[in-house]
Tab-separated table of C-alpha atoms in Angstrom:
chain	number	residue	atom	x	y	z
M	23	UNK	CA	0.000	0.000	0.000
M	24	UNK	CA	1.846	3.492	-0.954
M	25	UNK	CA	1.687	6.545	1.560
M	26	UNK	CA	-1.349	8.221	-0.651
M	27	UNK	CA	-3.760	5.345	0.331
M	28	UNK	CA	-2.112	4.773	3.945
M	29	UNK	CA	-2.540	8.768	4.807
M	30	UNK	CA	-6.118	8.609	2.704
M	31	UNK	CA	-7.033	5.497	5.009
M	32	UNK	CA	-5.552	7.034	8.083
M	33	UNK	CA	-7.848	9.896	7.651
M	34	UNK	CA	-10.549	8.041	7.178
M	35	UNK	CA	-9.794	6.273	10.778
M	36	UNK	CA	-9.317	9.432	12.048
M	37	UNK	CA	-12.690	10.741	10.892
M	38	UNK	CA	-14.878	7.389	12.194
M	39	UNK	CA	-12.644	7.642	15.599
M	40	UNK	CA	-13.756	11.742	15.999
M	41	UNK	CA	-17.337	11.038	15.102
M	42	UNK	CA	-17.228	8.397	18.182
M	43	UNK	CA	-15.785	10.910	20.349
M	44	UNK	CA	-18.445	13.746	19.296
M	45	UNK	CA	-21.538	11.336	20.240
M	46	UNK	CA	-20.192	10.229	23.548
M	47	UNK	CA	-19.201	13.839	24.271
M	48	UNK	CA	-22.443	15.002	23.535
M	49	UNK	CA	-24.357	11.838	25.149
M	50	UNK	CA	-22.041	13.102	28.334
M	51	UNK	CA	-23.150	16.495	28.061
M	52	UNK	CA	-26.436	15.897	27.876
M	53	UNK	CA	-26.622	13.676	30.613
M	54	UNK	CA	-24.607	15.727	33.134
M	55	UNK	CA	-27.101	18.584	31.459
M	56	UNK	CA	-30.286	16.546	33.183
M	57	UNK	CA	-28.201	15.897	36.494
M	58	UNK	CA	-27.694	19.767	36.531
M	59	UNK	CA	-31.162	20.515	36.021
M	60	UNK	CA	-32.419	17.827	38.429
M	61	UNK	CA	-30.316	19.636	40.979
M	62	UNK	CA	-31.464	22.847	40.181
M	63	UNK	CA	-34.894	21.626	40.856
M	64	UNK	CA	-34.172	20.000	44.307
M	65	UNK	CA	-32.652	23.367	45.072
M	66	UNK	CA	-35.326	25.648	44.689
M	67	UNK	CA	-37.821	23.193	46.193
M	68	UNK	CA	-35.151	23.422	49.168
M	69	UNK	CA	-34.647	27.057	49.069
M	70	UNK	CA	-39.180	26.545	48.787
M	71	UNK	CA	-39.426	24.719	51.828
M	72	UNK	CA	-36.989	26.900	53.776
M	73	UNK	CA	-38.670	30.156	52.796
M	74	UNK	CA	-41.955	28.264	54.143
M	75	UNK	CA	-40.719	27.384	57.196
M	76	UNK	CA	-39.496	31.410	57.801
M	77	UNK	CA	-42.967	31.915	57.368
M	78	UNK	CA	-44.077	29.123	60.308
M	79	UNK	CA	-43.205	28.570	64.039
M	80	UNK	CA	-39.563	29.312	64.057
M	81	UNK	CA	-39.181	27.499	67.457
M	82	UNK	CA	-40.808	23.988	66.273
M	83	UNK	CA	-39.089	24.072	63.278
M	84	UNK	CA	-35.435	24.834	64.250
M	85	UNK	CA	-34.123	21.382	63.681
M	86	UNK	CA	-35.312	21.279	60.617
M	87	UNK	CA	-34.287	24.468	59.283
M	88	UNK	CA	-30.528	23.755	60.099
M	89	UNK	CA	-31.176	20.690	58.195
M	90	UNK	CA	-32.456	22.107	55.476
M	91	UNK	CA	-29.502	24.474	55.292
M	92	UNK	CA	-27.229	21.942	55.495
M	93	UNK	CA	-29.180	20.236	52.265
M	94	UNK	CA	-29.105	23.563	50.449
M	95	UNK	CA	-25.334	24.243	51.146
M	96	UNK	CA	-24.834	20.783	49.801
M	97	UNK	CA	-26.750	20.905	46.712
M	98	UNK	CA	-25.693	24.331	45.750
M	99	UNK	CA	-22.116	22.841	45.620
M	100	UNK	CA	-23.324	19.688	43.754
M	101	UNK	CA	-25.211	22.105	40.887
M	102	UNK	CA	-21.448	24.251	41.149
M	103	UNK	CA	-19.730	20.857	40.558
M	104	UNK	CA	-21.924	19.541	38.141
M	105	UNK	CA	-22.174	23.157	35.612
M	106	UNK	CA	-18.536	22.879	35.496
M	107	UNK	CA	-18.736	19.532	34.397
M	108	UNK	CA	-21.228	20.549	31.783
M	109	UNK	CA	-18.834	23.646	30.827
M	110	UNK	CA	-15.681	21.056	30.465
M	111	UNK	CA	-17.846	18.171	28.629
M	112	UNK	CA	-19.541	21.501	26.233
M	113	UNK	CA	-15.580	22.748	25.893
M	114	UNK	CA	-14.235	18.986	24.827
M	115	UNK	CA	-17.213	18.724	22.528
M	116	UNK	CA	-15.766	21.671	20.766
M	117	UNK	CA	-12.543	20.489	20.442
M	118	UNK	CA	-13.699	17.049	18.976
M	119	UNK	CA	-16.214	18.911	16.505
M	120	UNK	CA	-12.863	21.182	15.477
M	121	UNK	CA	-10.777	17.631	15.136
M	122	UNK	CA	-13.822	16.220	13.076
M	123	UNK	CA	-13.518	19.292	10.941
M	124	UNK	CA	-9.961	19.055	10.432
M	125	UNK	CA	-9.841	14.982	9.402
M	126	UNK	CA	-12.931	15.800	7.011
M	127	UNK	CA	-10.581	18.713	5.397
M	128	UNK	CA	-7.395	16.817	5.694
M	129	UNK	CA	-9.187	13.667	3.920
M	130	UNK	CA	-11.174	15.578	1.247
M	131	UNK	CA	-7.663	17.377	0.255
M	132	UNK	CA	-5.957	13.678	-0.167
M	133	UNK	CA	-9.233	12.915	-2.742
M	134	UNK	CA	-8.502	16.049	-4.600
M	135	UNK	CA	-5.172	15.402	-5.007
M	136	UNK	CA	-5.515	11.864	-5.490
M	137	UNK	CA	-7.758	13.092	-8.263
M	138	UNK	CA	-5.530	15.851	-9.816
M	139	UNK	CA	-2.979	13.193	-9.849
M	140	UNK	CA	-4.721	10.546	-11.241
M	141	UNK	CA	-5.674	12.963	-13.884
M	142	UNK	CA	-2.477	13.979	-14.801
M	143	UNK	CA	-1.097	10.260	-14.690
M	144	UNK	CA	-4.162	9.931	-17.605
M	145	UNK	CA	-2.843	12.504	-19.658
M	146	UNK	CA	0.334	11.373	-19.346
M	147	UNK	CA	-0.044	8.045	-20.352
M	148	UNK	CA	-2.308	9.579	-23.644
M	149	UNK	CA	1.003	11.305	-24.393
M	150	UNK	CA	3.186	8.429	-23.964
M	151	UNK	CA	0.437	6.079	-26.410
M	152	UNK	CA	0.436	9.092	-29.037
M	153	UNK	CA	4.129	8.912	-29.028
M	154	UNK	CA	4.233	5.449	-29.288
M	155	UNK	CA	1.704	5.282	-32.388
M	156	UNK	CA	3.320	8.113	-33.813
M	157	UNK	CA	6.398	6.158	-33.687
M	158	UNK	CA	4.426	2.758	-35.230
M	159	UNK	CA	3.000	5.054	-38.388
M	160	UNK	CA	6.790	6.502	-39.113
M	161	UNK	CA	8.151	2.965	-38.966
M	162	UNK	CA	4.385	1.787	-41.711
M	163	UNK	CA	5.711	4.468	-43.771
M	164	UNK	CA	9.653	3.678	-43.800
M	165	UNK	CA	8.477	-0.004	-44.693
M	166	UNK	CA	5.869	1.675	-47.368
M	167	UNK	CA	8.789	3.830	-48.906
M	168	UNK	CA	11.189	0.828	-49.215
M	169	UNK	CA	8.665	-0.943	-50.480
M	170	UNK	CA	7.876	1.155	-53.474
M	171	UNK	CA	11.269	1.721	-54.083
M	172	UNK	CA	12.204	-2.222	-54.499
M	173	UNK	CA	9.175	-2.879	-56.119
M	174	UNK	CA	9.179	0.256	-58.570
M	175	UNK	CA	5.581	1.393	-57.501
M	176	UNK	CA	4.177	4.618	-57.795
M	177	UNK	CA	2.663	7.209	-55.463
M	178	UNK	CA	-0.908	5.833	-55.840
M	179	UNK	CA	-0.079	2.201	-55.807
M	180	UNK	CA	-1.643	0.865	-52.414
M	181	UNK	CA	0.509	-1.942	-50.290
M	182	UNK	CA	-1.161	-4.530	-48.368
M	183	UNK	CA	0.533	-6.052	-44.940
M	184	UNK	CA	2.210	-8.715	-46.353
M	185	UNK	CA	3.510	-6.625	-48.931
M	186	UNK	CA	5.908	-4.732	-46.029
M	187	UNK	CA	5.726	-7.091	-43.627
M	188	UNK	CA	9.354	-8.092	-44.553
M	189	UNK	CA	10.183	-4.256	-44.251
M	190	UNK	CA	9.028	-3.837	-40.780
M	191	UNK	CA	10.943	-4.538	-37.124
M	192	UNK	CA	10.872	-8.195	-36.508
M	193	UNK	CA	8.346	-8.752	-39.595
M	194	UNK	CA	5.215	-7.776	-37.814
M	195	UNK	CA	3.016	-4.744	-38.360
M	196	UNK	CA	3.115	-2.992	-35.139
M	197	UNK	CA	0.066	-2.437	-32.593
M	198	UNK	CA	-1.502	1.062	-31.576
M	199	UNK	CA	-1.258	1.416	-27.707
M	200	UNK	CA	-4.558	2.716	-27.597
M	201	UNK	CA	-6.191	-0.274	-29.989
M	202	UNK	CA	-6.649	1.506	-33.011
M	203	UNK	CA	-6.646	0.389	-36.692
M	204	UNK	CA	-3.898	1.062	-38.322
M	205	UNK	CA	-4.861	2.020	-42.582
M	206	UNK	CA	-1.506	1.819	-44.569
M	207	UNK	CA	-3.245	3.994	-47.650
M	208	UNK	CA	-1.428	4.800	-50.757
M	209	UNK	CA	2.511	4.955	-51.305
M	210	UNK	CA	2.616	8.353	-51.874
M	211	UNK	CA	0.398	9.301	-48.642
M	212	UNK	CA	0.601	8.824	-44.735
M	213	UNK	CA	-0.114	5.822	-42.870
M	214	UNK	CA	-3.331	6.396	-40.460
M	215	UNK	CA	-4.638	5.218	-37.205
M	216	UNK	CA	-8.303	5.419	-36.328
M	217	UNK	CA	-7.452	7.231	-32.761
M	218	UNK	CA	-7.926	11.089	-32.942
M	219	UNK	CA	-4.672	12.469	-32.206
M	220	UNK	CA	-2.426	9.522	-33.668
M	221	UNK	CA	-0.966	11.169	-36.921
M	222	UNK	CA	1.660	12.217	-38.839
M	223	UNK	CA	2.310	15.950	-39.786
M	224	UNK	CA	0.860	16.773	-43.130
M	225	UNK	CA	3.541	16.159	-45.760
């Protein structure tokens, strides 16, 4: 596997691995959300009861205002405790959404330039095939001119294969890259290949 596809895959790991991390930070969040509010609410039905009992016979109901006090101190810490729980579960849900933002970038740059080099790669290899035909229809031709020359033909006398065969490389007409026909024409004109692009210059 080259280091294109290992970074492209790595990304990819990285994005599935944040996306965990963004749900359970938000499950936590949410859940330590509801323990905050649940909280809240025992508070003020505290902070309810002990503004009742102001209200009632402060000598009967001493005892019981001390320990509602103590209650009230001790859920006003436990809401304290649990908002900043909430404010550092809300702060690393950030920070995962920003690292989920930056494997989504970081991976869809590796496709574009997986693409841009794929595309070039293409081209390149169109180039190399033209060349190569290019190449194939000078070598038709050299076998065409050698031809007419042994044979004393004229411009518009037409060969067939076997007719330069024996003039070619190795005694074979060559092969387009790209799978086009080769057309060996008259003496006097250009071999052709039926791929746009795969020509000689004009004589």
């Amino acid at each position: 596997m080259n280091s294109k596809h290992w970074f492209t895959w790595v990304c990819v790991v990285v994005l599935i691995v944040s996306e965990i991390m963004l749900f359970r930070a938000n499950h936590a969040r949410d859940a330590a959300l509801a323990d905050a509010h649940d909280a809240q609410l025992q508070l003020q039905q505290v902070q309810s009861d002990l503004d009742a009992l102001k209200n009632s016979n402060t000598g009967q109901q001493a005892s019981l205002i001390s320990f509602l006090k103590t209650q009230n101190a001790a859920l006003t810490a436990k809401v304290a405790a649990l908002q900043k729980n909430v404010d550092q579960l809300q702060s690393e849900s950030q920070q995962t959404a920003q690292h989920l933002t930056t494997a989504r970038d970081a991976l869809q740059m590796q496709q574009e330039h997986l693409q841009q080099l794929q595309m070039q790669q293409q081209q390149a290899a169109e180039v190399a095939n033209a060349t190569a035909c290019i190449g194939n229809l000078r070598a038709i031709e050299a076998a065409k001119d050698q031809w007419a020359l042994e044979k004393q033909k004229s411009a518009t006398d037409v060969p067939t294969v076997q007719d330069i065969t024996a003039y070619l490389p190795n005694g074979l007409l060559p092969v387009c890259p790209d799978g086009g026909t080769y057309t060996l024409n008259a003496a006097g004109d250009h071999p052709t290949c039926s791929i746009q692009g795969h020509a000689l210059p004009p004589q």
